[in-house]
């Protein structure tokens, strides 16, 4: 992986009764996020053993692009809609590759 | 992503005093794991915000290849060495892509 890019993983946890709604909100974020400047990769996954858990695996060209994503209008709208559907606060962290 | 493959993420958490030792054990697993039959991808990352946490993002050609990995000699040896270095039991889950 290009060492100058920024790898982010976000873990987003629904409640049992909000999985379907949250899944749709997160799914709707994929296209607009991939269309952002500096988006190298953006994938959304659902834990098959514990379906309330979603993970995004994101790669951005630099920290500025990752920061811009967090304040993009489609992300702000999703956070607003998703807030009451979450079981836990989202865990969003940068990850460095270990060679 | 090819829908027939199996995506696995493992979260492995060290203690503050075992990060360096565990990192080396996990790093040594990357090459042999990538060399296994059915390994489509195997990446190791360290959480930059919480360096005790490591994540592998793995892709296997099918469930049999993923299962074979868990019983490969190099994995068994690493589990044996890493056991006393862990702060938590490893979390190993299958993840399905959400289109």
Short mmCIF file of C-alpha atoms in Angstrom, two decimals:
data_model
loop_
_atom_site.label_atom_id
_atom_site.label_comp_id
_atom_site.label_asym_id
_atom_site.label_seq_id
_atom_site.Cartn_x
_atom_site.Cartn_y
_atom_site.Cartn_z
CA UNK A 1 0.00 0.00 0.00
CA UNK A 2 1.17 3.51 -0.77
CA UNK A 3 2.59 4.73 2.55
CA UNK A 4 1.42 8.32 1.97
CA UNK A 5 -2.24 7.39 1.95
CA UNK A 6 -4.40 7.34 5.08
CA UNK A 7 -6.22 4.12 5.97
CA UNK A 8 -9.29 4.48 8.16
CA UNK A 9 -11.52 1.83 9.61
CA UNK A 10 -14.84 2.78 11.17
CA UNK A 11 -16.93 0.37 13.23
CA UNK A 12 -20.58 1.24 13.43
CA UNK A 13 -22.90 -0.79 15.61
CA UNK A 14 -26.67 -0.96 15.27
CA UNK A 15 -29.18 -2.34 17.69
CA UNK A 16 -31.03 -5.52 16.74
CA UNK A 17 -34.07 -3.42 15.80
CA UNK A 18 -32.14 -0.87 13.74
CA UNK A 19 -29.89 -3.09 11.59
CA UNK A 20 -31.94 -2.72 8.43
CA UNK A 21 -32.36 1.04 8.71
CA UNK A 22 -28.72 1.65 9.54
CA UNK A 23 -27.59 -0.67 6.74
CA UNK A 24 -29.50 1.43 4.21
CA UNK A 25 -28.02 4.69 5.50
CA UNK A 26 -24.49 3.28 5.37
CA UNK A 27 -25.06 1.76 1.95
CA UNK A 28 -26.26 5.12 0.62
CA UNK A 29 -22.97 6.67 1.78
CA UNK A 30 -20.77 4.41 -0.34
CA UNK A 31 -21.32 6.03 -3.74
CA UNK A 32 -21.02 9.68 -2.65
CA UNK A 33 -17.95 8.83 -0.55
CA UNK A 34 -16.24 7.11 -3.47
CA UNK A 35 -16.95 10.23 -5.51
CA UNK A 36 -15.14 12.55 -3.11
CA UNK A 37 -11.81 14.10 -4.03
CA UNK A 38 -8.99 12.04 -2.55
CA UNK A 39 -10.99 8.84 -2.09
CA UNK A 40 -8.70 5.94 -3.01
CA UNK A 41 -11.01 3.26 -1.68
CA UNK A 42 -14.20 2.92 0.33
CA UNK A 43 -15.72 -0.45 1.18
CA UNK A 44 -18.59 -1.32 3.51
CA UNK A 45 -18.89 -4.70 5.22
CA UNK A 46 -21.33 -6.34 7.61
CA UNK A 47 -20.15 -8.81 10.23
CA UNK A 48 -21.67 -12.17 9.31
CA UNK A 49 -21.29 -13.53 12.83
CA UNK A 50 -22.72 -10.44 14.50
CA UNK A 51 -24.84 -8.60 11.90
CA UNK A 52 -25.35 -5.51 14.05
CA UNK A 53 -21.75 -4.56 13.29
CA UNK A 54 -20.71 -2.70 10.15
CA UNK A 55 -17.17 -1.78 9.18
CA UNK A 56 -15.96 0.66 6.56
CA UNK A 57 -12.46 0.23 5.20
CA UNK A 58 -11.42 3.54 3.70
CA UNK A 59 -8.31 4.80 2.00
CA UNK A 60 -7.73 8.50 1.40
CA UNK A 61 -5.00 10.26 -0.52
CA UNK A 62 -3.96 12.23 2.57
CA UNK A 63 -5.22 13.39 5.95
CA UNK A 64 -6.88 16.47 4.45
CA UNK A 65 -9.04 14.25 2.25
CA UNK A 66 -9.97 12.06 5.23
CA UNK A 67 -10.88 15.16 7.25
CA UNK A 68 -12.90 16.61 4.37
CA UNK A 69 -14.90 13.37 4.20
CA UNK A 70 -15.93 13.69 7.83
CA UNK A 71 -17.41 17.11 7.17
CA UNK A 72 -18.92 16.35 3.75
CA UNK A 73 -22.64 17.15 3.53
CA UNK A 74 -23.67 13.54 2.82
CA UNK A 75 -21.74 12.35 5.87
CA UNK A 76 -23.23 15.02 8.11
CA UNK A 77 -26.71 14.07 6.91
CA UNK A 78 -26.03 10.38 7.54
CA UNK A 79 -24.70 11.05 11.04
CA UNK A 80 -27.80 13.06 11.79
CA UNK A 81 -30.10 10.26 10.58
CA UNK A 82 -28.05 7.42 12.07
CA UNK A 83 -27.49 8.89 15.51
CA UNK A 84 -30.55 7.40 17.15
CA UNK A 85 -30.02 4.03 15.45
CA UNK A 86 -26.61 3.32 17.00
CA UNK A 87 -26.00 0.97 19.89
CA UNK A 88 -22.54 2.43 20.53
CA UNK A 89 -20.62 5.53 19.50
CA UNK A 90 -18.82 4.86 16.19
CA UNK A 91 -15.18 3.81 16.52
CA UNK A 92 -13.16 5.56 13.84
CA UNK A 93 -9.40 5.01 13.77
CA UNK A 94 -6.40 5.39 11.51
CA UNK A 95 -4.49 2.19 10.80
CA UNK A 96 -0.89 1.88 9.65
CA UNK A 97 0.23 -1.11 7.59
CA UNK A 98 2.73 -3.40 9.31
CA UNK A 99 5.12 -4.73 6.67
CA UNK B 1 -15.02 -7.98 -4.64
CA UNK B 2 -15.58 -11.50 -5.86
CA UNK B 3 -18.64 -12.68 -3.94
CA UNK B 4 -17.39 -16.26 -3.71
CA UNK B 5 -14.37 -15.33 -1.63
CA UNK B 6 -14.37 -15.20 2.15
CA UNK B 7 -13.37 -11.99 3.88
CA UNK B 8 -12.08 -12.28 7.43
CA UNK B 9 -11.05 -9.59 9.86
CA UNK B 10 -9.22 -10.51 13.03
CA UNK B 11 -8.66 -8.05 15.87
CA UNK B 12 -5.79 -8.92 18.14
CA UNK B 13 -5.10 -6.83 21.21
CA UNK B 14 -1.81 -6.65 23.08
CA UNK B 15 -1.10 -5.23 26.49
CA UNK B 16 0.96 -2.05 26.69
CA UNK B 17 4.00 -4.12 27.69
CA UNK B 18 3.57 -6.73 24.93
CA UNK B 19 2.95 -4.57 21.84
CA UNK B 20 6.44 -4.96 20.42
CA UNK B 21 6.61 -8.72 20.94
CA UNK B 22 3.14 -9.33 19.56
CA UNK B 23 3.80 -7.07 16.59
CA UNK B 24 6.79 -9.19 15.63
CA UNK B 25 4.84 -12.44 15.90
CA UNK B 26 2.02 -11.06 13.76
CA UNK B 27 4.43 -9.60 11.25
CA UNK B 28 6.15 -12.96 10.88
CA UNK B 29 2.79 -14.51 9.98
CA UNK B 30 2.20 -12.30 6.97
CA UNK B 31 4.58 -13.96 4.52
CA UNK B 32 3.68 -17.59 5.29
CA UNK B 33 -0.02 -16.73 5.26
CA UNK B 34 0.24 -15.07 1.86
CA UNK B 35 1.97 -18.20 0.65
CA UNK B 36 -0.89 -20.51 1.61
CA UNK B 37 -3.11 -22.10 -1.00
CA UNK B 38 -6.26 -20.03 -1.44
CA UNK B 39 -4.88 -16.79 0.04
CA UNK B 40 -6.23 -13.93 -2.08
CA UNK B 41 -5.07 -11.19 0.29
CA UNK B 42 -3.58 -10.84 3.76
CA UNK B 43 -2.80 -7.44 5.27
CA UNK B 44 -1.76 -6.52 8.79
CA UNK B 45 -2.48 -3.11 10.32
CA UNK B 46 -1.82 -1.42 13.65
CA UNK B 47 -4.26 1.10 15.10
CA UNK B 48 -2.46 4.44 15.15
CA UNK B 49 -4.77 5.86 17.81
CA UNK B 50 -4.56 2.80 20.05
CA UNK B 51 -1.35 0.92 19.15
CA UNK B 52 -2.17 -2.13 21.25
CA UNK B 53 -4.71 -3.09 18.60
CA UNK B 54 -3.78 -5.01 15.46
CA UNK B 55 -6.15 -5.97 12.65
CA UNK B 56 -5.66 -8.45 9.85
CA UNK B 57 -7.77 -8.08 6.74
CA UNK B 58 -7.80 -11.40 4.96
CA UNK B 59 -9.39 -12.71 1.82
CA UNK B 60 -9.54 -16.42 1.06
CA UNK B 61 -10.71 -18.21 -2.06
CA UNK B 62 -13.32 -20.15 -0.06
CA UNK B 63 -14.23 -21.26 3.46
CA UNK B 64 -12.02 -24.35 3.21
CA UNK B 65 -8.97 -22.15 2.58
CA UNK B 66 -9.89 -19.91 5.53
CA UNK B 67 -10.31 -22.97 7.75
CA UNK B 68 -7.01 -24.45 6.57
CA UNK B 69 -5.26 -21.20 7.49
CA UNK B 70 -6.48 -21.45 11.09
CA UNK B 71 -4.90 -24.88 11.43
CA UNK B 72 -1.70 -24.17 9.46
CA UNK B 73 1.48 -24.96 11.43
CA UNK B 74 2.74 -21.35 11.36
CA UNK B 75 -0.58 -20.13 12.76
CA UNK B 76 -0.63 -22.77 15.49
CA UNK B 77 2.92 -21.81 16.46
CA UNK B 78 2.02 -18.10 16.54
CA UNK B 79 -1.06 -18.73 18.67
CA UNK B 80 1.06 -20.72 21.08
CA UNK B 81 3.63 -17.91 21.33
CA UNK B 82 1.12 -15.07 21.35
CA UNK B 83 -1.30 -16.48 23.91
CA UNK B 84 0.30 -14.96 26.97
CA UNK B 85 0.83 -11.61 25.22
CA UNK B 86 -2.84 -10.90 24.54
CA UNK B 87 -4.99 -8.50 26.54
CA UNK B 88 -8.21 -9.98 25.13
CA UNK B 89 -9.23 -13.10 23.22
CA UNK B 90 -8.83 -12.49 19.47
CA UNK B 91 -12.00 -11.44 17.66
CA UNK B 92 -12.15 -13.26 14.32
CA UNK B 93 -15.18 -12.72 12.11
CA UNK B 94 -16.36 -13.16 8.55
CA UNK B 95 -17.52 -9.99 6.83
CA UNK B 96 -19.82 -9.70 3.84
CA UNK B 97 -19.57 -6.76 1.45
CA UNK B 98 -22.59 -4.45 1.42
CA UNK B 99 -23.08 -3.19 -2.14
#
